[in-house]
Short mmCIF file of C-alpha atoms in Angstrom, two decimals:
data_model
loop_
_atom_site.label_atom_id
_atom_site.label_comp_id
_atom_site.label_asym_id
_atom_site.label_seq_id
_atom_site.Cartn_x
_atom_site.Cartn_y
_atom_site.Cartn_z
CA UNK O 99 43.12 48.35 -21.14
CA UNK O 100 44.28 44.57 -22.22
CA UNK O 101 42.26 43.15 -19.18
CA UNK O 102 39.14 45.07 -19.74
CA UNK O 103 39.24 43.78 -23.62
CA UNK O 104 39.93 40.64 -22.06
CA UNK O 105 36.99 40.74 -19.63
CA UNK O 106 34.54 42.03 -22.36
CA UNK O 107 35.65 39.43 -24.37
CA UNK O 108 35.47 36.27 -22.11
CA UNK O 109 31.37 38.24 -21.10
CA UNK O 110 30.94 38.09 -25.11
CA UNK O 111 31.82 34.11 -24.91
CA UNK O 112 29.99 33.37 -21.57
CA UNK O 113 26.88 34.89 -23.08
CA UNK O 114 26.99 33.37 -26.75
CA UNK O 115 27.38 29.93 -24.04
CA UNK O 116 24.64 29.91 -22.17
CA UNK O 117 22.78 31.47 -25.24
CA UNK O 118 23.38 28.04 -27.02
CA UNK O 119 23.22 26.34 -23.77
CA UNK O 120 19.90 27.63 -23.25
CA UNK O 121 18.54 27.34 -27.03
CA UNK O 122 19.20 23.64 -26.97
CA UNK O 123 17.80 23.37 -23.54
CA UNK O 124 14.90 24.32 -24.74
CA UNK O 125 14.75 22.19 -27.64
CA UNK O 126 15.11 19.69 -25.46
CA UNK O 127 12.02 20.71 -22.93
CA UNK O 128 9.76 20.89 -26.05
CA UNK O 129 10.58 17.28 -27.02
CA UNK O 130 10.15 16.23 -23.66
CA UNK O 131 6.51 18.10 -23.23
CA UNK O 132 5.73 16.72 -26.62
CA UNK O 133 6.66 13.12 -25.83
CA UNK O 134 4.70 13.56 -22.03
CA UNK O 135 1.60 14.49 -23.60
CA UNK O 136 1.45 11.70 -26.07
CA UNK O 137 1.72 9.81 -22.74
CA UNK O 138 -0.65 11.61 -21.10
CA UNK O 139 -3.35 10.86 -23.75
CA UNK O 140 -2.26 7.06 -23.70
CA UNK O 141 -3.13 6.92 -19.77
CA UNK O 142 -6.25 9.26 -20.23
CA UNK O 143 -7.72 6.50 -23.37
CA UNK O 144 -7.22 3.97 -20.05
CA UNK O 145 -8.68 6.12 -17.41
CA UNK O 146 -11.93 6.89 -18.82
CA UNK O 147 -14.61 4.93 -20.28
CA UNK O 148 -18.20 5.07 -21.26
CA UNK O 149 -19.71 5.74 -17.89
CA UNK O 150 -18.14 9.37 -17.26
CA UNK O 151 -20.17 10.55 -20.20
CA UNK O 152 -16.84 12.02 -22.38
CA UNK O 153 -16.32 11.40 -25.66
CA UNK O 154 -13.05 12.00 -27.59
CA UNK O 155 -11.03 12.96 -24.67
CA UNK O 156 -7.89 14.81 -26.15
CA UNK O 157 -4.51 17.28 -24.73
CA UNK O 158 -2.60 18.80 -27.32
CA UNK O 159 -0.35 21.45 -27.89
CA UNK O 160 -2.20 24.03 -29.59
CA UNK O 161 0.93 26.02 -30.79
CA UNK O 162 4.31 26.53 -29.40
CA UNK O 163 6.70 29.57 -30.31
CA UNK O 164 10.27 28.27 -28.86
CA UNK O 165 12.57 31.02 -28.72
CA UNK O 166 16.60 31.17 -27.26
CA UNK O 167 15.80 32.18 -23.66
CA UNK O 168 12.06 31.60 -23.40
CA UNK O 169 9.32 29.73 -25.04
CA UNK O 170 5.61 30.56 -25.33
CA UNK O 171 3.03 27.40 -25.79
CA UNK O 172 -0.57 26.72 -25.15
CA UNK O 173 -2.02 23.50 -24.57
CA UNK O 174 -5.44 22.41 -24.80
CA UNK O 175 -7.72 19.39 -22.88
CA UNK O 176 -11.09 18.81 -24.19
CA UNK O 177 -13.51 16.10 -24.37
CA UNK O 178 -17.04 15.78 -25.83
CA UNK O 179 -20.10 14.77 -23.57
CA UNK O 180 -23.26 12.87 -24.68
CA UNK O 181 -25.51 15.75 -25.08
CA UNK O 182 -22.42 17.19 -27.81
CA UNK O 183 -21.21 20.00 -26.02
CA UNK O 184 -17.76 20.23 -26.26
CA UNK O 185 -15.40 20.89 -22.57
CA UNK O 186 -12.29 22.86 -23.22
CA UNK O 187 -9.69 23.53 -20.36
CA UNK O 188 -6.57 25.67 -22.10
CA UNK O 189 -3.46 26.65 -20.46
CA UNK O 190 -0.91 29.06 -21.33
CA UNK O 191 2.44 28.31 -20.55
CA UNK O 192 5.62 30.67 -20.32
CA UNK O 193 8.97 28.22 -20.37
CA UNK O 194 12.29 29.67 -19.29
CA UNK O 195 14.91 27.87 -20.45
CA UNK O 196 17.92 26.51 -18.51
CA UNK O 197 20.55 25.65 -17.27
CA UNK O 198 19.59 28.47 -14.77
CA UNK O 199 15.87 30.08 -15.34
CA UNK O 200 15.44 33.29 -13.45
CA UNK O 201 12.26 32.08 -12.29
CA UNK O 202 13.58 28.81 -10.88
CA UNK O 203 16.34 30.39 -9.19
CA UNK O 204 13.56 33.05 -7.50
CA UNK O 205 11.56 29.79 -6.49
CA UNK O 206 14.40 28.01 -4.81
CA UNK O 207 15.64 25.78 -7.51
CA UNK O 208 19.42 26.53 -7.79
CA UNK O 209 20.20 23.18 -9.38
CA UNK O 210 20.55 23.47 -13.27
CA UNK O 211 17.73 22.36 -15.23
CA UNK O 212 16.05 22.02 -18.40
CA UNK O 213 13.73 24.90 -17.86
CA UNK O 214 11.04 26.75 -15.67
CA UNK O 215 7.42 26.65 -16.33
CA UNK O 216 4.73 28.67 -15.21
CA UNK O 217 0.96 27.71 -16.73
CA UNK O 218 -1.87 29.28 -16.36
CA UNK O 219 -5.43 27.88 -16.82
CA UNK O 220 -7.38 31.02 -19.32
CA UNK O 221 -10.79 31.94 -19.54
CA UNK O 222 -12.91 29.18 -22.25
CA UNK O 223 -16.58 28.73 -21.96
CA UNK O 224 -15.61 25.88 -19.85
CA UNK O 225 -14.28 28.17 -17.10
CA UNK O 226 -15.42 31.37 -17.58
CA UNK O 227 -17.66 31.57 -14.25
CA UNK O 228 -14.54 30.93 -12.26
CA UNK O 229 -12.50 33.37 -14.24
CA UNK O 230 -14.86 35.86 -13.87
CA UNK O 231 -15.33 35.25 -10.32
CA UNK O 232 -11.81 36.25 -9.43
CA UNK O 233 -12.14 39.42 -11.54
CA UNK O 234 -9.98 37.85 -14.75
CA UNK O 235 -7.49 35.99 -12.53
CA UNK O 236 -6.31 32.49 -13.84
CA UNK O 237 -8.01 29.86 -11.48
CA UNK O 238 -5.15 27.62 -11.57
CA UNK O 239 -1.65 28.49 -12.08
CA UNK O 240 1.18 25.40 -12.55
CA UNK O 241 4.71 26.05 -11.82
CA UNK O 242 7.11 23.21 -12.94
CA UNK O 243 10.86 23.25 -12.56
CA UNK O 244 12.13 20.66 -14.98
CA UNK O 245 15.93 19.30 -14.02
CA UNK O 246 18.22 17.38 -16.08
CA UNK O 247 18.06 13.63 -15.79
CA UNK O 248 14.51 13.10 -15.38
CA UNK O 249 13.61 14.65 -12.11
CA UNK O 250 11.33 17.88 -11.40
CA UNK O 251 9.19 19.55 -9.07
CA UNK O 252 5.38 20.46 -10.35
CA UNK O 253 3.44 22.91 -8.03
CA UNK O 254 -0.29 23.03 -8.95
CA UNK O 255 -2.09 25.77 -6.62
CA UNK O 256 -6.27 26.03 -7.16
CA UNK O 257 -7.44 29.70 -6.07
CA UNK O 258 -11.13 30.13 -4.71
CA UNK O 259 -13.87 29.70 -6.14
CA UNK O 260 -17.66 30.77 -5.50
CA UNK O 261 -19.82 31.25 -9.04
CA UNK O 262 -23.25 30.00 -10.34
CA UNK O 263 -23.94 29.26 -13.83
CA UNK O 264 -26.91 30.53 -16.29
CA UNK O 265 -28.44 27.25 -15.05
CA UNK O 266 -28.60 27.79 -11.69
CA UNK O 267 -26.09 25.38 -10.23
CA UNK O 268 -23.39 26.38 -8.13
CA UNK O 269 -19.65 25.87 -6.72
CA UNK O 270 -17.70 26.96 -3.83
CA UNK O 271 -14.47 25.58 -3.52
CA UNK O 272 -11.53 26.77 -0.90
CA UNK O 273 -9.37 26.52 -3.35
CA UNK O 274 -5.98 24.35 -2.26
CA UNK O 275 -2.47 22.77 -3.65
CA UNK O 276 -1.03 19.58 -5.30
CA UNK O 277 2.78 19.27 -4.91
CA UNK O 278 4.25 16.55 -7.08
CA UNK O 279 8.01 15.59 -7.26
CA UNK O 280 9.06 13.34 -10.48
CA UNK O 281 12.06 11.45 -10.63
CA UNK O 282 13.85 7.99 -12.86
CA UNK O 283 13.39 9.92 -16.23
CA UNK O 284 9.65 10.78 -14.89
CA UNK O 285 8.34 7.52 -15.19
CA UNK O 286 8.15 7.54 -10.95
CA UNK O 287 6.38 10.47 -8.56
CA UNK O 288 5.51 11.35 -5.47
CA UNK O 289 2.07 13.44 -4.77
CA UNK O 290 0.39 15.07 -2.53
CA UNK O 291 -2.40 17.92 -1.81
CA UNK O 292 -5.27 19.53 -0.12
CA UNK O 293 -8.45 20.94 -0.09
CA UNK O 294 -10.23 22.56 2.60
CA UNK O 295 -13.82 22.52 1.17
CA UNK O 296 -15.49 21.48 -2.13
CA UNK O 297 -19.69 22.51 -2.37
CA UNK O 298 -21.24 21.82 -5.51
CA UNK O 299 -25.14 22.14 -5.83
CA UNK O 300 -26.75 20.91 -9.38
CA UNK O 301 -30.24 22.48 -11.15
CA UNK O 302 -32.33 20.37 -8.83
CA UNK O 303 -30.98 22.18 -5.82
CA UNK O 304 -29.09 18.45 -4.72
CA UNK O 305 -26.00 19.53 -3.07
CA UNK O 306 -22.65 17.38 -2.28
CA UNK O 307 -20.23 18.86 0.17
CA UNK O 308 -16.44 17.93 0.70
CA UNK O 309 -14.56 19.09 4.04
CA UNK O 310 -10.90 18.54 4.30
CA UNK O 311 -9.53 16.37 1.39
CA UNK O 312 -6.14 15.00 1.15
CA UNK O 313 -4.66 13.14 -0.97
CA UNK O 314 -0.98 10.88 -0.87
CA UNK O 315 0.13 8.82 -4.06
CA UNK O 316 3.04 7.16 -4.96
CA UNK O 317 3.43 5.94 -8.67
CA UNK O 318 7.19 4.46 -9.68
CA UNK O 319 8.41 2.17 -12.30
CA UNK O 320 11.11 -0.56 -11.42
CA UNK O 321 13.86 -1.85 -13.27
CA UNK O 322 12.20 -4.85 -14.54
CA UNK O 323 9.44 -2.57 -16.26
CA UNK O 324 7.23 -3.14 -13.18
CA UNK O 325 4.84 0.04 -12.01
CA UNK O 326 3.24 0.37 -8.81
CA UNK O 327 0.43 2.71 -7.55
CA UNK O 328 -0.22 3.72 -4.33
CA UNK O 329 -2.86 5.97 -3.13
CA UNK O 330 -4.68 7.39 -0.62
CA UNK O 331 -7.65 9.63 -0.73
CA UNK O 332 -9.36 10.97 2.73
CA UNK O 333 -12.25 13.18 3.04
CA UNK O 334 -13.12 14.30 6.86
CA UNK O 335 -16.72 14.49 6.16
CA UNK O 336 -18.61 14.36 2.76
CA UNK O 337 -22.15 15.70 3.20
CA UNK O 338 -25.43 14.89 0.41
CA UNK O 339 -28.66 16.69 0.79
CA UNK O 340 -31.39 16.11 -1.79
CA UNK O 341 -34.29 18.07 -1.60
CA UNK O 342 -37.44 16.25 0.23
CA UNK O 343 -35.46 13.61 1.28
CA UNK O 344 -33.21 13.09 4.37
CA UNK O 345 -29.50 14.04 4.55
CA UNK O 346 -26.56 11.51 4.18
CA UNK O 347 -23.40 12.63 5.97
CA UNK O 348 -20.22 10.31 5.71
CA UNK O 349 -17.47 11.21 8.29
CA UNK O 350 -13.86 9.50 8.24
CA UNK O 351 -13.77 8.56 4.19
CA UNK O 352 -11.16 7.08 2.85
CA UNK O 353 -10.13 5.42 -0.61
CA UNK O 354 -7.10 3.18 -1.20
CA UNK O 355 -5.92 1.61 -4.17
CA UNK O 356 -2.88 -0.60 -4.46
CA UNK O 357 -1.99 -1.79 -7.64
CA UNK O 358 0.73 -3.51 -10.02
CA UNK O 359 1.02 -3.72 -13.76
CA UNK O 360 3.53 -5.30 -15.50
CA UNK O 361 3.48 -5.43 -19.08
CA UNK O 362 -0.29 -5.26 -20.10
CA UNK O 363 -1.66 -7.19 -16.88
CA UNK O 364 -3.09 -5.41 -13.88
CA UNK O 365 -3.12 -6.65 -10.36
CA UNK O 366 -4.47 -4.49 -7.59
CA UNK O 367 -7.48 -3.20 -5.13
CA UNK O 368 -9.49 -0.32 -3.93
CA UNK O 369 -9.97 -0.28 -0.28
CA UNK O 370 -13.30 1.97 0.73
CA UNK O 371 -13.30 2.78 4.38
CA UNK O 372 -16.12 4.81 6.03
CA UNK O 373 -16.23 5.85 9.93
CA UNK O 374 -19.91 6.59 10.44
CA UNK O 375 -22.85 7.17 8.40
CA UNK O 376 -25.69 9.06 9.18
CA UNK O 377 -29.07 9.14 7.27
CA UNK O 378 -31.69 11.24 8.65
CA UNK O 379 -29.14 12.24 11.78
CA UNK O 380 -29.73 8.64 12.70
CA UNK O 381 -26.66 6.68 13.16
CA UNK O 382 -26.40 3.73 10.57
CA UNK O 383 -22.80 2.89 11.93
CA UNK O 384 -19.23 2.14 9.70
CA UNK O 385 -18.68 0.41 6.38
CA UNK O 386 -15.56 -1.05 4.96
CA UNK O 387 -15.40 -2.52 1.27
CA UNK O 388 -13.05 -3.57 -1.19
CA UNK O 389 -12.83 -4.81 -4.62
CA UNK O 390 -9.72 -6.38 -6.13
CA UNK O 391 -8.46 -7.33 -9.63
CA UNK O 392 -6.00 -10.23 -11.11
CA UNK O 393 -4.30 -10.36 -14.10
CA UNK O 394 -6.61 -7.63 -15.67
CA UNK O 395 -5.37 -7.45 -19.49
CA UNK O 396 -5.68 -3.32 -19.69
CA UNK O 397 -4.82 -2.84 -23.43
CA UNK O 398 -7.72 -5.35 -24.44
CA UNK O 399 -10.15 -3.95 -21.71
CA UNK O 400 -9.03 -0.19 -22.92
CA UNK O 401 -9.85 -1.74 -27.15
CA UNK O 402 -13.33 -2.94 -25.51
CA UNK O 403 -14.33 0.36 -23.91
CA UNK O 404 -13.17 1.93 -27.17
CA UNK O 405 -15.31 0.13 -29.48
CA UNK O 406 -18.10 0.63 -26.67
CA UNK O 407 -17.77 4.13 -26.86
CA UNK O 408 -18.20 4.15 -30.46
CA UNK O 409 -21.46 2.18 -30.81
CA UNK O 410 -22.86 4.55 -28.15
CA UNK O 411 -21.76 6.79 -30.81
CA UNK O 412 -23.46 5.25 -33.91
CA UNK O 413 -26.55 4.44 -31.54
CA UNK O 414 -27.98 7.35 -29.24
CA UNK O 415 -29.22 4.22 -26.94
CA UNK O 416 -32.59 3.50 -25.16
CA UNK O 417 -34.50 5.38 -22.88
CA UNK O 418 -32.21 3.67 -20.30
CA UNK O 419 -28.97 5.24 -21.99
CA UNK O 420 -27.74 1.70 -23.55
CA UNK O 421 -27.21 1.42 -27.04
CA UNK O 422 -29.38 -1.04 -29.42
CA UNK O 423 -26.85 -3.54 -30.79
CA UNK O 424 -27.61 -5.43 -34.06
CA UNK O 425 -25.43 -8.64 -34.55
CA UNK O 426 -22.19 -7.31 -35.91
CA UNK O 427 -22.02 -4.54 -33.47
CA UNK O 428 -22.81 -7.70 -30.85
CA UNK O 429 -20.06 -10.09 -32.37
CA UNK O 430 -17.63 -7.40 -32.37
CA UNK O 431 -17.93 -6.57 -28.32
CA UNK O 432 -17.43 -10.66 -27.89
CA UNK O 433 -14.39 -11.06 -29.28
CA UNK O 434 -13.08 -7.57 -27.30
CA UNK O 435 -14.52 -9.92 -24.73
CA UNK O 436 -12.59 -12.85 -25.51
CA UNK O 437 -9.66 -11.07 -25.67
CA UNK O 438 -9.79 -9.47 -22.38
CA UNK O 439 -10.69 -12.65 -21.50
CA UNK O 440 -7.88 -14.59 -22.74
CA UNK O 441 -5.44 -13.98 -19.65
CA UNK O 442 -8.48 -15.75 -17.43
CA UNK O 443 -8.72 -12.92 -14.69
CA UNK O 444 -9.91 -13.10 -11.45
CA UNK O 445 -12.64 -10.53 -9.66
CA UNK O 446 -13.41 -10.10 -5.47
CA UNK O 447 -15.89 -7.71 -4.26
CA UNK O 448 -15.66 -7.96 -0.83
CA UNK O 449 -15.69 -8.05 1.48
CA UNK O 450 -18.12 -5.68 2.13
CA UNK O 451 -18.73 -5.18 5.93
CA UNK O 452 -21.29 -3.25 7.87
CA UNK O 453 -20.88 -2.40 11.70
CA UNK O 454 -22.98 -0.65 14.02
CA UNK O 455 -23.35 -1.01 18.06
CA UNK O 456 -25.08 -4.26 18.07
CA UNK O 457 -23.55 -6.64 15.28
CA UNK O 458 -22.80 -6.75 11.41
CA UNK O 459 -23.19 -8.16 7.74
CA UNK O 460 -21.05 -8.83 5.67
CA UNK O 461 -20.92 -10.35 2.12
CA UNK O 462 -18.00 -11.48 -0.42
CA UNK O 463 -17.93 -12.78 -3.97
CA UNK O 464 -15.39 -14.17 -5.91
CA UNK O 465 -15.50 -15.25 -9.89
CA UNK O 466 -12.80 -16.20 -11.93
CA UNK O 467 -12.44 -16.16 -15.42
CA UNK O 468 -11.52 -18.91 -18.09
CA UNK O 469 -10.61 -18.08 -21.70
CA UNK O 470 -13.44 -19.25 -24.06
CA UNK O 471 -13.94 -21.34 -26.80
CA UNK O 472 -13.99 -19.53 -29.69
CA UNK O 473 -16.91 -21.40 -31.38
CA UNK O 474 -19.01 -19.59 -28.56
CA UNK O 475 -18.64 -16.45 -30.40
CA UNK O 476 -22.28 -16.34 -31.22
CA UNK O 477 -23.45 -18.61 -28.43
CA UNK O 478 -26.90 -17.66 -26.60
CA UNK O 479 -25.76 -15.22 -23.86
CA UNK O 480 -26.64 -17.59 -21.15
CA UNK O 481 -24.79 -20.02 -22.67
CA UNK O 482 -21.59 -18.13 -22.77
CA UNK O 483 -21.93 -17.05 -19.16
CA UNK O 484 -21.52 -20.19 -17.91
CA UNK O 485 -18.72 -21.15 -19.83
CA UNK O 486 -16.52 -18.50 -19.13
CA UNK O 487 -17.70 -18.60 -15.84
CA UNK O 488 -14.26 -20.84 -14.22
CA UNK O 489 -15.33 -20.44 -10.32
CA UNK O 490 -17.70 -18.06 -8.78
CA UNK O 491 -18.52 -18.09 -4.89
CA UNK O 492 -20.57 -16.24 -2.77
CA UNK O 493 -20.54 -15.87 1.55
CA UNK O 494 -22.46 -13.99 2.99
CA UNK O 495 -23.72 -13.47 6.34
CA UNK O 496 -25.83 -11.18 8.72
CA UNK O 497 -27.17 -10.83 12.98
CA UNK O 498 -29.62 -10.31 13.43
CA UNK O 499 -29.59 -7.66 16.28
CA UNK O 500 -27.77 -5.70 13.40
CA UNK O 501 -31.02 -5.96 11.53
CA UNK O 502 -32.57 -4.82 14.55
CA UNK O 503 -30.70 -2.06 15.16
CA UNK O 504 -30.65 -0.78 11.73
CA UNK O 505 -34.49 -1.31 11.02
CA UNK O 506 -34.53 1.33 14.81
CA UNK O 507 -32.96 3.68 13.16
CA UNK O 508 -34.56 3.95 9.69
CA UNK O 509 -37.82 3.13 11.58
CA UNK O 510 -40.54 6.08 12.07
CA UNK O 511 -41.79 4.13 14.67
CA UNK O 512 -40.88 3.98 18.23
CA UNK O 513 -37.85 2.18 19.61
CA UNK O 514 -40.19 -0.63 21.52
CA UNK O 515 -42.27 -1.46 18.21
CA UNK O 516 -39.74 -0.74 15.95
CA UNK O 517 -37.70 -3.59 17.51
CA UNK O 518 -40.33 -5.87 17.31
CA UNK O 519 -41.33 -5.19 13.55
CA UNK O 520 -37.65 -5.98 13.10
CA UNK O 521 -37.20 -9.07 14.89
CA UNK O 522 -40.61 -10.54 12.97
CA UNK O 523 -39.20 -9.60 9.14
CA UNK O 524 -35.91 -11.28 10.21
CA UNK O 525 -37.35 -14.53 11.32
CA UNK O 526 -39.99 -14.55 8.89
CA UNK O 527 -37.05 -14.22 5.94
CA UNK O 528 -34.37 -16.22 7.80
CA UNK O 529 -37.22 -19.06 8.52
CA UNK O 530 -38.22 -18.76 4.81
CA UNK O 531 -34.80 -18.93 3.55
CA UNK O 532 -33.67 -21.74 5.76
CA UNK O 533 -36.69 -24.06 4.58
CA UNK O 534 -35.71 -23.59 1.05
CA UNK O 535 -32.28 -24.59 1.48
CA UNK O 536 -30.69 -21.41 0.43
CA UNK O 537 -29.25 -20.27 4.04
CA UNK O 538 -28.39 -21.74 7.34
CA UNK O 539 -29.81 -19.65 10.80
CA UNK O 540 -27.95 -20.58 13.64
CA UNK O 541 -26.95 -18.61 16.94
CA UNK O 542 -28.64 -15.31 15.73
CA UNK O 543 -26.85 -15.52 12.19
CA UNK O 544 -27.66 -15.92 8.72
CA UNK O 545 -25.81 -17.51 6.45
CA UNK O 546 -25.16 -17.96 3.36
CA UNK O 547 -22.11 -20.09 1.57
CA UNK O 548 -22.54 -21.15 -2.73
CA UNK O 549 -20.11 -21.45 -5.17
CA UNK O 550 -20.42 -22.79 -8.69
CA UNK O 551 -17.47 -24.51 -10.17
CA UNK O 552 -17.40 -27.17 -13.54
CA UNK O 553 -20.64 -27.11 -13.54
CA UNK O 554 -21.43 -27.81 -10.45
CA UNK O 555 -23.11 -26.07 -7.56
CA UNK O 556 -22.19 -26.39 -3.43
CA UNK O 557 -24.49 -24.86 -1.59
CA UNK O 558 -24.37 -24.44 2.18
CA UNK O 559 -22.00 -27.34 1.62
CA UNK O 560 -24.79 -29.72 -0.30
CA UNK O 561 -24.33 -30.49 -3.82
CA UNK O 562 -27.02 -29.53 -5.77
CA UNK O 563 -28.17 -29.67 -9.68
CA UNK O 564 -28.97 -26.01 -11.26
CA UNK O 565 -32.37 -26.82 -11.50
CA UNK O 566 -33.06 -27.53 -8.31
CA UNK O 567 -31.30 -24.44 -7.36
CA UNK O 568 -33.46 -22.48 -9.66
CA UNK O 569 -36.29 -23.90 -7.40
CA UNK O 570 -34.59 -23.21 -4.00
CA UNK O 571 -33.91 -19.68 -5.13
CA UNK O 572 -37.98 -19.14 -6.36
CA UNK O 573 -39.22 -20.82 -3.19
CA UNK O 574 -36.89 -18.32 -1.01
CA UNK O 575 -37.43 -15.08 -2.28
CA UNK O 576 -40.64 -15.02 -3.93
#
């Protein structure tokens, strides 16, 4: 009889434990969801900028009801686009508190942790098609085992999805998975996913088609407060048909960015990479391209989008979509400028080659950035271009039997007098260009070599005066 009031006892204690164990674990997981979201909308301000169309992009907890074992919260994501309508994604999420979550323990996870999430994306106006589609079902369902000391394991799994909307466009998607492990206090993770196929087709009946995506990334944070990104995106064949026009297909896509930041400055590139292109079923051969940054100030450049975003706000913009600026609005975007400017970055794109089976082209251009003089806050635009304007160069070359070769294939015409055409518009334009000084032909190649530096021009290594570069440049093209 003692031991059995013994045992009931010590189950009485091991229950009122983990019952406080697991009440202040999940205390804890609501401070750290609450302190990951304010993140998340920091990074999100960065991300996005004028030219995705959102406005007031925003995640929030909507409410959150913690209890001792388990915790109920919603969380929202929304954003407003330019014609005002108002995008709302909203998850519901059912915590589990630790040190050992049922749920966690069913999934594998026999480590003790903070707690066990499972969220699940619910029907808006935003997604009802897809809701609907799979008869109620939550498209997207996020599992997230949360350990102690900053690590954690974050399942995101996309079902199906084949709707149209009111307005006639459509989706089909295979639906696929993102796996991402976080570790060092989740400042570093590891990612990666798939997709089998993504078809979306807009109101004009344009469609874009995505077969086999995948996608690797790497994001950590080093001791010295360093973080660097790496990423891969690859896309085995991405397909666009627009009605009454020809079809481009892109096989062997890939995207690549590399970056550092430290503090507020950015250093990095994007690597584009394409196998073959094909326009019409003619083949238009392979393209490779990237763009890289220097000492990119990203809290300035993040303050200029900002205050971009808010004139386009105060100004629905021109037929063209920009916004009409009166002086203030003007003198404000400089000195965002300036600032941004202040660190003197550096810009490449390039370079930018083209290959197909009988030569290539290839351009690059390089500009670097001083910080300017303050007194040309309200200089003449042209003015202030050139003085901020520390170096900027420009090579660029191109064969001409990959002219050829890519006027045959665009060509109605046949091979024979296609060829021909080409090989007369190539020397009439390389001919032209060479007279004027702007380009150098020699063994089948144009070229092209300028840079501009302290007010001076080198072109095609001859020093020339702006003016009479002005006059090369009129004489060439027009």
């Amino acid at each position: 009889m003692k031991v059995f009031k013994f045992l009931l006892a010590f189950l009485v204690v091991v229950v009122a434990l983990y019952g406080a164990s697991s009440w202040y674990t999940g205390r804890e997981a609501q401070s750290l969801i609450e302190h990951e979201l304010a993140q998340a909308n920091e990074q999100v301000l960065k991300a996005m900028g004028p030219e995705t169309g959102a406005q007031d992009v925003q995640i929030r907890i909507r409410s959150y009801d913690r209890g001792v074992f388990t915790s109920q919260a919603e969380y929202e994501m929304q954003w407003r686009e330019e014609d005002g309508r108002v995008v709302s994604y909203v998850f519901t999420d059912n915590l589990q508190h630790g040190p050992f979550p049922l749920a966690a323990l069913q999934q594998g996870h026999w480590a003790p942790g903070l707690a066990f999430s499972e969220a699940r994306l619910q029907k808006t106006e935003s997604t009802e098609s897809w809701v609907n589609s799979l008869d109620g079902a939550s498209p997207v369902v996020v599992r997230t085992f949360v350990g102690f000391g900053g690590t954690g394991v974050s399942n995101w799994i996309f079902r199906e999805a084949n709707f149209s909307e009111a307005d006639g466009s459509k989706v089909v998607f295979s639906g696929g998975q993102v796996d991402i492990r976080f570790s060092d206090h989740f400042q570093s993770h590891v990612a990666s996913g798939g997709f089998d196929k993504l078809e979306m087709t807009d109101v004009y009946g344009s469609v874009m088609a995505l077969d086999a995506i995948s996608l690797e990334s790497e994001n950590a944070l080093s001791q010295s407060g360093e973080r660097t990104l790496d990423s891969v995106v690859k896309v085995e064949r991405i397909g666009l048909i627009e009605p009454e026009m020809q079809d481009i297909v892109l096989s062997g896509t890939q995207v690549a960015l590399q970056a550092t930041q430290a503090d507020e400055l950015l250093t990095g590139q994007i690597s584009y990479g394409v196998d073959a292109v094909e326009f019409g079923g003619a083949p238009l051969g392979s393209i490779v391209a990237q763009v890289s940054a220097d000492q990119l100030n990203m809290t300035a450049l993040t303050k200029l989008v900002q205050e971009y975003d808010a004139m386009r706000l105060e100004d629905a913009g021109t037929e063209e979509g920009l916004p009409q600026l009166d002086d203030d609005q003007a003198r404000r975007l400089r000195a965002g400028l300036f600032e941004f400017l202040g660190n003197q970055p550096a810009l490449t794109l390039g370079p930018v080659v083209w290959t197909n089976s009988q030569g290539q082209a290839r351009i690059q251009l390089d500009a670097d950035f001083v910080e300017p003089d303050q007194a040309l806050l309200d200089a003449p635009a042209d003015q202030l271009l050139l003085a901020v304007l520390g170096r900027l160069h420009l090579d660029a070359e191109i064969e001409k039997p990959f002219f050829e070769e890519l006027f045959i294939q665009l060509s109605d015409e046949e091979r024979q007098r296609a060829s021909a055409m080409a090989r007369m518009v190539f020397d009439l334009y390389a001919g032209r260009l060479s007279r004027a000084g702007l380009a150098v032909y020699e063994n089948n190649t144009l070229k092209m070599n300028a840079s501009y530096e302290e007010d001076t021009i080198r072109l095609n290594g001859e020093m020339v005066g702006l003016t009479e570069f002005l006059q090369r440049l009129f004489q060439g093209v027009l």
